[in-house]
PDB file of C-alpha atoms and ligand atoms in Angstrom:
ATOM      1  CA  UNK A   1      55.327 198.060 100.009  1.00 40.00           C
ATOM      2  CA  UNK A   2      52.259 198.901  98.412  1.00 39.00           C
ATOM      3  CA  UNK A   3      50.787 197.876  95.124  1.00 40.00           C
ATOM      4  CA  UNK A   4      47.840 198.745  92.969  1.00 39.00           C
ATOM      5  CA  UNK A   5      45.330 196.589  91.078  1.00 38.00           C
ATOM      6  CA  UNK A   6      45.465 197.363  86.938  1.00 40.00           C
ATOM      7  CA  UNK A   7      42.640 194.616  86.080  1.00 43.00           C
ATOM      8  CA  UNK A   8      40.184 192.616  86.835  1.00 45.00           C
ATOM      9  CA  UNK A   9      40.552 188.955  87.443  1.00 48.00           C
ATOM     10  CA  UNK A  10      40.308 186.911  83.778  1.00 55.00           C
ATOM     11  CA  UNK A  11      38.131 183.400  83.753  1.00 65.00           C
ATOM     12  CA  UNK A  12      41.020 181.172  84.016  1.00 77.00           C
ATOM     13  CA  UNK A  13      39.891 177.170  84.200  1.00 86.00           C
ATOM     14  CA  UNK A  14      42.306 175.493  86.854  1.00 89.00           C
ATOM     15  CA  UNK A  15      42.473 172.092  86.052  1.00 92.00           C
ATOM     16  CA  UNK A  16      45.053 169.061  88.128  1.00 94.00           C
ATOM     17  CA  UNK A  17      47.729 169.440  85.408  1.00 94.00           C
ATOM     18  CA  UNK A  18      48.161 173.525  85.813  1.00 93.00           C
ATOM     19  CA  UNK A  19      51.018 174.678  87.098  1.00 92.00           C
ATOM     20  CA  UNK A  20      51.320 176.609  90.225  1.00 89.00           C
ATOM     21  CA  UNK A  21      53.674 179.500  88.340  1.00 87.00           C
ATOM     22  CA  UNK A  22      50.987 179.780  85.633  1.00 87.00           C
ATOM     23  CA  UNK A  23      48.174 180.003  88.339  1.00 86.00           C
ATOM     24  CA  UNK A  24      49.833 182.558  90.130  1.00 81.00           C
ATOM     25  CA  UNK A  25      50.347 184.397  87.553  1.00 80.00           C
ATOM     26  CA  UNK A  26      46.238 184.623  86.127  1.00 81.00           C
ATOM     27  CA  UNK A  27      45.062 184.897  89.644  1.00 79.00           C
ATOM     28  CA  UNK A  28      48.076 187.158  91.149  1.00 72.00           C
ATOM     29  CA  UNK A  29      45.680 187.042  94.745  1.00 72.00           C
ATOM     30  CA  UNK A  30      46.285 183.378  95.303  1.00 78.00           C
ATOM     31  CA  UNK A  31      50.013 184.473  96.306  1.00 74.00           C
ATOM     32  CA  UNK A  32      48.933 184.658 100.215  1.00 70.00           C
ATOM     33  CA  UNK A  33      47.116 181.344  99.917  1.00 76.00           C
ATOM     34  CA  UNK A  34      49.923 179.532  98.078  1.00 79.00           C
ATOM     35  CA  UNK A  35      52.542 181.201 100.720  1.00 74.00           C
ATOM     36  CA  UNK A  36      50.215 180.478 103.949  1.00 73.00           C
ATOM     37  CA  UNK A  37      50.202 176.687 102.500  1.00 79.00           C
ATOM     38  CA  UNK A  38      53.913 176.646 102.209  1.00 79.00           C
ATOM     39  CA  UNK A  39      53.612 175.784  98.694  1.00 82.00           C
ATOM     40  CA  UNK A  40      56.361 177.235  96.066  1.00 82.00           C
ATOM     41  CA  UNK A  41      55.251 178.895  92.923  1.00 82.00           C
ATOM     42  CA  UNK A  42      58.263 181.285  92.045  1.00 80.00           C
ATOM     43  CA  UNK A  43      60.935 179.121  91.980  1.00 82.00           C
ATOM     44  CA  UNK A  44      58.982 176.083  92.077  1.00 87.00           C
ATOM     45  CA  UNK A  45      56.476 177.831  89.482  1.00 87.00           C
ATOM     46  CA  UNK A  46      56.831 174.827  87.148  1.00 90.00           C
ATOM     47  CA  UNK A  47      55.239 172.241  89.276  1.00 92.00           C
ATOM     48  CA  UNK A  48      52.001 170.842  88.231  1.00 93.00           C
ATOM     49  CA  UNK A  49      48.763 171.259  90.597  1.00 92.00           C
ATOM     50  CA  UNK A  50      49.124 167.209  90.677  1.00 94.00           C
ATOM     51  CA  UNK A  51      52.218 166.886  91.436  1.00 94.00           C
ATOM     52  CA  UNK A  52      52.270 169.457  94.764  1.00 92.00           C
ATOM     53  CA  UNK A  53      48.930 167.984  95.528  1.00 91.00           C
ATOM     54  CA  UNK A  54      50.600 164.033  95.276  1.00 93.00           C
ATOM     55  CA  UNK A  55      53.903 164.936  97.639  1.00 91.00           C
ATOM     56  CA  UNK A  56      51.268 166.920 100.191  1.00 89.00           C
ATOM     57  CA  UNK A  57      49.130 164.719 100.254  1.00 90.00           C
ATOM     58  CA  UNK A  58      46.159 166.810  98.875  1.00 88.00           C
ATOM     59  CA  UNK A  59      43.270 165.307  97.226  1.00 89.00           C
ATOM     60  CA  UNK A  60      43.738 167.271  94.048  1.00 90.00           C
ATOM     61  CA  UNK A  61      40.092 167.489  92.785  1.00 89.00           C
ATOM     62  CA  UNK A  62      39.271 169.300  96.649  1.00 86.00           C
ATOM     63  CA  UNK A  63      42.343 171.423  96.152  1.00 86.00           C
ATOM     64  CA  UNK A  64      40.973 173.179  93.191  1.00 87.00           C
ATOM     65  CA  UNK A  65      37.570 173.881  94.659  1.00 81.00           C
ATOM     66  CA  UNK A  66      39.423 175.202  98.107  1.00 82.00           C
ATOM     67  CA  UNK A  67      41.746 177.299  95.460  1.00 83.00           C
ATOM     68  CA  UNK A  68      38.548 178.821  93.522  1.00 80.00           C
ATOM     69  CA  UNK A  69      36.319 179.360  97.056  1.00 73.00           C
ATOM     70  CA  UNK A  70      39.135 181.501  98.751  1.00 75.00           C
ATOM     71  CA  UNK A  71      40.016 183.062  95.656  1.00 74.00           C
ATOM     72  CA  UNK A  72      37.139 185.424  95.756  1.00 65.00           C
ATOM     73  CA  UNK A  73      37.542 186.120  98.990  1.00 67.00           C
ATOM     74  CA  UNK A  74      40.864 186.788  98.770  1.00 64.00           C
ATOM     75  CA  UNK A  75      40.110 189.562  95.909  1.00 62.00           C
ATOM     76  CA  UNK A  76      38.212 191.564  98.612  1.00 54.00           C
ATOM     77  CA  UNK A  77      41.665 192.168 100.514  1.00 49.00           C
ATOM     78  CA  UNK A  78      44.524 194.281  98.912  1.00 51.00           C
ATOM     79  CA  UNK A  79      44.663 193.230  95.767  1.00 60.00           C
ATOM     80  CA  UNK A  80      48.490 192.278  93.656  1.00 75.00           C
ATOM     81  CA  UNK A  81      49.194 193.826  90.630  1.00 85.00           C
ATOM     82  CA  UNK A  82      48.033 191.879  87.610  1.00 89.00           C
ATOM     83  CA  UNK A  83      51.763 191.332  85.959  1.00 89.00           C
ATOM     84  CA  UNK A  84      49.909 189.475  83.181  1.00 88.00           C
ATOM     85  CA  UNK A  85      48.244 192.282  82.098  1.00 91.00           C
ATOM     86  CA  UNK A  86      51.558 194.617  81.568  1.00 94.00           C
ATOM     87  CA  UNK A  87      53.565 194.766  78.906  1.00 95.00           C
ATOM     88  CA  UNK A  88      57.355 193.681  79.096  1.00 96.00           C
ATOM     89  CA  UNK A  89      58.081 197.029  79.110  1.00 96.00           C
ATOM     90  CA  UNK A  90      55.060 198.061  82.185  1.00 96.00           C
ATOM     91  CA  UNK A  91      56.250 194.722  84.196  1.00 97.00           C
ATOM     92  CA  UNK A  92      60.335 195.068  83.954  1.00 97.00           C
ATOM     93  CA  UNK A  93      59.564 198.799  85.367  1.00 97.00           C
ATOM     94  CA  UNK A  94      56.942 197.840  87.678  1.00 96.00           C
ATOM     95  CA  UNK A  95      59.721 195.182  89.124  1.00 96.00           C
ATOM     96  CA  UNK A  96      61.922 198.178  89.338  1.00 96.00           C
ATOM     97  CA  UNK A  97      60.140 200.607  91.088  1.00 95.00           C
ATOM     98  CA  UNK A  98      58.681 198.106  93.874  1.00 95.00           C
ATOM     99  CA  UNK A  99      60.309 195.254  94.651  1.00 95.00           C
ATOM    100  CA  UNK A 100      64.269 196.392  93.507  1.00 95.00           C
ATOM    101  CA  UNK A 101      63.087 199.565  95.224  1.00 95.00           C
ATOM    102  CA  UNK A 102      62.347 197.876  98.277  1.00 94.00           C
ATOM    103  CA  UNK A 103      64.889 195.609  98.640  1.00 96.00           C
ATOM    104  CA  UNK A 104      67.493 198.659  97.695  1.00 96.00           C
ATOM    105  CA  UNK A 105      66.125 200.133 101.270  1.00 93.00           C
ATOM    106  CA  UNK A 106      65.046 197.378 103.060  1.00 94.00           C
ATOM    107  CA  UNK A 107      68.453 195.195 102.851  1.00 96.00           C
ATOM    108  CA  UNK A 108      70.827 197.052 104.392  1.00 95.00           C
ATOM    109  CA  UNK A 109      68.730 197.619 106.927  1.00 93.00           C
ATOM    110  CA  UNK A 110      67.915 193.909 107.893  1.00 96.00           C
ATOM    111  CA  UNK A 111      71.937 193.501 107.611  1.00 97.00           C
ATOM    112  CA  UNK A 112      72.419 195.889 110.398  1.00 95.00           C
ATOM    113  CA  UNK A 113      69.840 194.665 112.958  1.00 93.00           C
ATOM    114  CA  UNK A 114      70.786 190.903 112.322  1.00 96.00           C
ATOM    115  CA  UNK A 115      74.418 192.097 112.931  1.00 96.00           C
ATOM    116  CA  UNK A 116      73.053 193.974 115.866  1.00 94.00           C
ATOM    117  CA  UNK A 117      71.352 190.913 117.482  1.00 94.00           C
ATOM    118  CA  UNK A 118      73.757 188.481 116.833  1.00 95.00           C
ATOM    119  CA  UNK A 119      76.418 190.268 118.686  1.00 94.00           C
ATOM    120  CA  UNK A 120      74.265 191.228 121.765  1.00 92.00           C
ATOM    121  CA  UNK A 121      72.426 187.750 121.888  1.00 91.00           C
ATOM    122  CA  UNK A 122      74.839 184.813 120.906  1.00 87.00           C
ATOM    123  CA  UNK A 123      75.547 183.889 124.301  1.00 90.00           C
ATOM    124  CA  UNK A 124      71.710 182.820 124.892  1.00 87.00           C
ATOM    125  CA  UNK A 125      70.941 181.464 120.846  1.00 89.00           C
ATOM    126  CA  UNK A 126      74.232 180.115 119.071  1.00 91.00           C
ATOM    127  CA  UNK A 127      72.506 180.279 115.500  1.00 94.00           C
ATOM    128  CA  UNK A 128      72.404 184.344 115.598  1.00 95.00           C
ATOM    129  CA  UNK A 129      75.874 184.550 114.018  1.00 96.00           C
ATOM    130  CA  UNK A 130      74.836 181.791 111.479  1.00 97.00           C
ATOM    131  CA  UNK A 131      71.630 183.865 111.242  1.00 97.00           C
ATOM    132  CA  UNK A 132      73.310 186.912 110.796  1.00 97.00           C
ATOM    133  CA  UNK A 133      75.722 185.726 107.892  1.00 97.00           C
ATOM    134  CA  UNK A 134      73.118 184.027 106.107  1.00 97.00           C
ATOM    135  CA  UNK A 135      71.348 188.026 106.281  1.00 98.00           C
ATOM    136  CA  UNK A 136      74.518 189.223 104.754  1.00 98.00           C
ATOM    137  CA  UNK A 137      75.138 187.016 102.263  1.00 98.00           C
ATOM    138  CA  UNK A 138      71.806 187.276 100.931  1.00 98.00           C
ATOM    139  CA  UNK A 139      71.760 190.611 100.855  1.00 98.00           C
ATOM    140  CA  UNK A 140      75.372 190.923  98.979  1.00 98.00           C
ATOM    141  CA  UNK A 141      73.689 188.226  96.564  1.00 98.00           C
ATOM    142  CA  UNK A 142      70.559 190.073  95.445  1.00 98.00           C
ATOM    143  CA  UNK A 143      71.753 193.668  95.284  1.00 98.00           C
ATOM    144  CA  UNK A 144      74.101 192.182  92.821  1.00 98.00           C
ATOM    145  CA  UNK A 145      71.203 189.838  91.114  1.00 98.00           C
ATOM    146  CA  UNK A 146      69.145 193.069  90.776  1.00 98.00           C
ATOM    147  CA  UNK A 147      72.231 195.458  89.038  1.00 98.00           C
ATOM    148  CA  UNK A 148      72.496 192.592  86.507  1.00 98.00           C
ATOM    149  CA  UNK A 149      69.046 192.535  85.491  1.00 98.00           C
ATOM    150  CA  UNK A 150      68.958 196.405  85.580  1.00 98.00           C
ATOM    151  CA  UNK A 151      71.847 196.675  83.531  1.00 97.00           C
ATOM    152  CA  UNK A 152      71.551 194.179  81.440  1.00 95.00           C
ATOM    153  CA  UNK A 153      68.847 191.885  81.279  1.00 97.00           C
ATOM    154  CA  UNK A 154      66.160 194.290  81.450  1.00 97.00           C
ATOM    155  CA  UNK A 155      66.937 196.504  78.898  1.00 95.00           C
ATOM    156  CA  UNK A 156      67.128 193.917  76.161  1.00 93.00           C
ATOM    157  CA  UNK A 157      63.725 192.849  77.604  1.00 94.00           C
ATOM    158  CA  UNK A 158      62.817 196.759  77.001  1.00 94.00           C
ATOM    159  CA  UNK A 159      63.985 196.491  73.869  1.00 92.00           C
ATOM    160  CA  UNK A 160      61.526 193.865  72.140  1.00 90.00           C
ATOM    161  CA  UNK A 161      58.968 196.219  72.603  1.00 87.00           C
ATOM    162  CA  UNK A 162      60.680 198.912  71.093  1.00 84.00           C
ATOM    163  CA  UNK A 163      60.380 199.724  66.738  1.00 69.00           C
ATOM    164  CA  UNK A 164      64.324 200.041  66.639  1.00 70.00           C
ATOM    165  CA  UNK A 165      65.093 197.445  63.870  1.00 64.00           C
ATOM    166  CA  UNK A 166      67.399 195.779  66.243  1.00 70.00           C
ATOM    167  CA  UNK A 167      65.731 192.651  67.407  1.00 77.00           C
ATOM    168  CA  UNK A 168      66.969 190.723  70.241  1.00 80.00           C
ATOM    169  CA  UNK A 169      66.750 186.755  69.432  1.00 84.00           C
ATOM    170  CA  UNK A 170      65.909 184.342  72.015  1.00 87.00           C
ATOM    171  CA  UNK A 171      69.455 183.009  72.404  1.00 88.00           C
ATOM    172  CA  UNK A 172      70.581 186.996  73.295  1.00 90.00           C
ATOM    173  CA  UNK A 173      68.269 186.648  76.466  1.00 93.00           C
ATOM    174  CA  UNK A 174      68.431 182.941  77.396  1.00 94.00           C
ATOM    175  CA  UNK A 175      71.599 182.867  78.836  1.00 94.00           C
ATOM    176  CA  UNK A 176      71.148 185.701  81.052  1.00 96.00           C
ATOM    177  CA  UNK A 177      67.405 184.778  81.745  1.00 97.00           C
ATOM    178  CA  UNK A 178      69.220 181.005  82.762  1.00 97.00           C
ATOM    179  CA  UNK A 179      71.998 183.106  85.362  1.00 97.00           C
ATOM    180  CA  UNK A 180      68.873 185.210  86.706  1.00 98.00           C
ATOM    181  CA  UNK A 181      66.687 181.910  87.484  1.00 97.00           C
ATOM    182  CA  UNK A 182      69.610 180.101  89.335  1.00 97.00           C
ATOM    183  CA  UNK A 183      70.668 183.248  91.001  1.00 98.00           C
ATOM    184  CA  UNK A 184      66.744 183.211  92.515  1.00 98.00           C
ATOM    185  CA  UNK A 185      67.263 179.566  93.547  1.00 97.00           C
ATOM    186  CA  UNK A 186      70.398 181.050  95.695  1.00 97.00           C
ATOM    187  CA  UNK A 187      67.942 183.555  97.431  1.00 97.00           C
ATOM    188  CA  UNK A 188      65.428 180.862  97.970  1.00 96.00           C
ATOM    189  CA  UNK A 189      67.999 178.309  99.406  1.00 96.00           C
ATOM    190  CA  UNK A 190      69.204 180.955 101.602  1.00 97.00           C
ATOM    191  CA  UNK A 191      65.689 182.346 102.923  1.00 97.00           C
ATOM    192  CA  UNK A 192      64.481 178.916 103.310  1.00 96.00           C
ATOM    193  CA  UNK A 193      67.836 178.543 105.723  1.00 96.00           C
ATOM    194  CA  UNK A 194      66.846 181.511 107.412  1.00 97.00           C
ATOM    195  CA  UNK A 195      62.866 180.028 107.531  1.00 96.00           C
ATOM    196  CA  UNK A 196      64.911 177.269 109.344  1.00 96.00           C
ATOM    197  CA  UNK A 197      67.704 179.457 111.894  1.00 96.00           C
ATOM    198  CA  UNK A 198      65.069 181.561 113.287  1.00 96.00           C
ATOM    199  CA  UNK A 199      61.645 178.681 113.881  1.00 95.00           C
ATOM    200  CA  UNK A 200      59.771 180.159 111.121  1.00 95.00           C
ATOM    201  CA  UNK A 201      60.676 184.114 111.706  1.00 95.00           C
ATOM    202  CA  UNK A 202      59.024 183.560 115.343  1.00 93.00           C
ATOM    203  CA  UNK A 203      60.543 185.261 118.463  1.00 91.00           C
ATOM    204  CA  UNK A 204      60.570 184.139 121.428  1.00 88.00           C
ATOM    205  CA  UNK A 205      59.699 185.872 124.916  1.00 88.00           C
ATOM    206  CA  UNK A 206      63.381 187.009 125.647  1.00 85.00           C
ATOM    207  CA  UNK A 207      63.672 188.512 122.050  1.00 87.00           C
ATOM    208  CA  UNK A 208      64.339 192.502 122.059  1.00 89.00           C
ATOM    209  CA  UNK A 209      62.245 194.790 120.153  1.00 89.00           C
ATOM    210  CA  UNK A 210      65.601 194.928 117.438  1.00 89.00           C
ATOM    211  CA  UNK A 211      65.060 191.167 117.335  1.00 91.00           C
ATOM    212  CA  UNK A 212      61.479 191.164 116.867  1.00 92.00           C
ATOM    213  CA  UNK A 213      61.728 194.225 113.764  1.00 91.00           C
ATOM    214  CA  UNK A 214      64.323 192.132 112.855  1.00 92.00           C
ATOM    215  CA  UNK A 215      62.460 188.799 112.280  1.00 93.00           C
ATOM    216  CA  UNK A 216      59.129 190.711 110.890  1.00 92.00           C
ATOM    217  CA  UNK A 217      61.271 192.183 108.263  1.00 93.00           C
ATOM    218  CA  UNK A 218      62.846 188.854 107.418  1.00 95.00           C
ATOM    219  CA  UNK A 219      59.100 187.663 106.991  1.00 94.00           C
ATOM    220  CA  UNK A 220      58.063 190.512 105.031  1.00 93.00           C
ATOM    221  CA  UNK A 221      60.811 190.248 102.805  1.00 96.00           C
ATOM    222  CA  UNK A 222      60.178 186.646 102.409  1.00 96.00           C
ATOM    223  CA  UNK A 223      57.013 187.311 100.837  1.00 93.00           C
ATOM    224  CA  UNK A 224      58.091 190.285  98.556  1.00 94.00           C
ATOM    225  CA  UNK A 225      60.795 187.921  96.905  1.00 96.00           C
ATOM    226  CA  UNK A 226      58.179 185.093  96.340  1.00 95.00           C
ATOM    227  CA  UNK A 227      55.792 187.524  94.296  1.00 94.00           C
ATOM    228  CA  UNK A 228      59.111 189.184  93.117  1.00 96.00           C
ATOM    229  CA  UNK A 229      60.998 185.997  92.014  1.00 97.00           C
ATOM    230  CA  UNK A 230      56.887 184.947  90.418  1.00 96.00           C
ATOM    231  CA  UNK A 231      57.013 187.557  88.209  1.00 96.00           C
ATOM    232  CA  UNK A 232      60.248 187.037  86.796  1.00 97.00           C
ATOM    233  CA  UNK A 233      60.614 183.317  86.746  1.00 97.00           C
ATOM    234  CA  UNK A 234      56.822 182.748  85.565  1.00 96.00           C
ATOM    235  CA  UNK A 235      55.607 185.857  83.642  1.00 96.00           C
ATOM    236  CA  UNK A 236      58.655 188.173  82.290  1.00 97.00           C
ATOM    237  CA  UNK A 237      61.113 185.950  81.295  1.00 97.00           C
ATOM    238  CA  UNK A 238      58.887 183.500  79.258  1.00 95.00           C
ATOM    239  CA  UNK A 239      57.000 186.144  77.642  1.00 95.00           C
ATOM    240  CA  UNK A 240      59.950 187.965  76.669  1.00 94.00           C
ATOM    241  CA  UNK A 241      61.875 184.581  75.324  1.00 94.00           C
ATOM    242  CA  UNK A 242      58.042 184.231  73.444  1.00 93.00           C
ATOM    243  CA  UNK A 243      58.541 187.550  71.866  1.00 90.00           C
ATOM    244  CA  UNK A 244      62.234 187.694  70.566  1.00 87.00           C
ATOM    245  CA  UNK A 245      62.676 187.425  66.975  1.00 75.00           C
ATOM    246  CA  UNK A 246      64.227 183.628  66.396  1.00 69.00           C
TER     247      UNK A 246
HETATM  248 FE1  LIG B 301      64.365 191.413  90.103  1.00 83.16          FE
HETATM  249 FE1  LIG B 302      65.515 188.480  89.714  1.00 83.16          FE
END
């Protein structure tokens, strides 16, 4: 999937008591380091730098320096959109067209090789069929997730930016926004599971070439969600509950 850079990196001062969601969302680049460090900032967007830092055992004060050394490098590769720069109505159809986009494709196809290689290779690893549910499920989950917030949630989100005279108050989009956030904990849960069934997306000699697409599109899709799930959980759906009327 491929994304394009709208601006420029803002001074942003990152200080123990920022929160991972918020960091990730002014410096959209420190996805891959926050990913290759195992360390959850859709979902788990709320966390303070502290707290991560105290259950990893980080010293916190190093952390930030590592954090603003590899962030400049990391602006060299290719570069994440800056959702902080869009408006609501930019970011819901920026969501749209790449990440619902590629998961409209990209599921279905990842359900039919994990079906494919759990029939033809249960006999030699029993969690395949686990494996291959867990693929399924997901899949049934978020295709569902993504309807919802194209049908409903993200044209009310549309609709604060529009001059229509009919305002949307913040207890219109709470209760959906509150369904949307638990419905991403269900896809984390579940990709974390699959994390676990398949030892980190890694294949092992014996694994077919199915098995091996298979697993790299697990992985791939892993990430996507994370910077898809970000930019709902930590940049749409606050500012949109900042911008309706009451
Ligand atoms: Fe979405
Ligand atoms: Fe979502």
């Amino acid at each position: 999937m491929s994304t394009s850079i709208t601006a420029p990196a803002t001074p942003f001062l990152i200080t123990p008591d920022t929160t991972v969601g918020a960091l990730v969302a002014a410096r959209p680049a420190l996805a891959r380091l926050f990913e290759q460090l195992e360390i959850d900032y859709c979902c788990g967007g709320k966390q303070t730098l502290a707290a991560v830092c105290a259950r990893r055992g980080f010293d916190v004060a190093t952390t930030i320096t590592l954090i603003d050394s590899t962030h400049a490098a990391l602006m060299a590769g290719p570069a994440e959109v800056d959702a902080a720069a869009m408006s609501l109505t930019q970011l819901a159809d920026h969501i749209e067209s790449t990440h619902h986009a590629y998961l409209k494709s990209e599921l279905p196809r990842l359900v039919e090789m994990a079906e494919r290689v759990a029939i033809k290779h249960s006999w030699r690893d029993a969690r395949l069929p686990q494996m291959a549910a867990a693929v399924t499920m997901l899949a049934g989950e978020i295709l569902s997730h993504m309807q919802k917030e194209e049908i409903i949630l993200f044209p009310l989100v549309r609709q604060i930016e529009r001059d229509t005279g009919d305002e949307i108050s913040r207890k219109e989009l709470a209760c959906p926004i509150r369904q949307m956030e638990s419905e991403h904990e269900s896809a984390g849960d579940l990709t974390a599971q699959l994390r676990e069934l398949t030892d980190n997306f890694t294949p092992d000699t014996e694994s077919c070439n199915t098995h091996r697409a298979l697993l790299a599109g697990l992985a791939d899709f892993e990430a996507d969600l994370h910077r898809h799930v970000h930019k709902e959980n930590n940049v749409l759906f606050p500012r949109a509950l900042a911008a309706a009327t009451h």
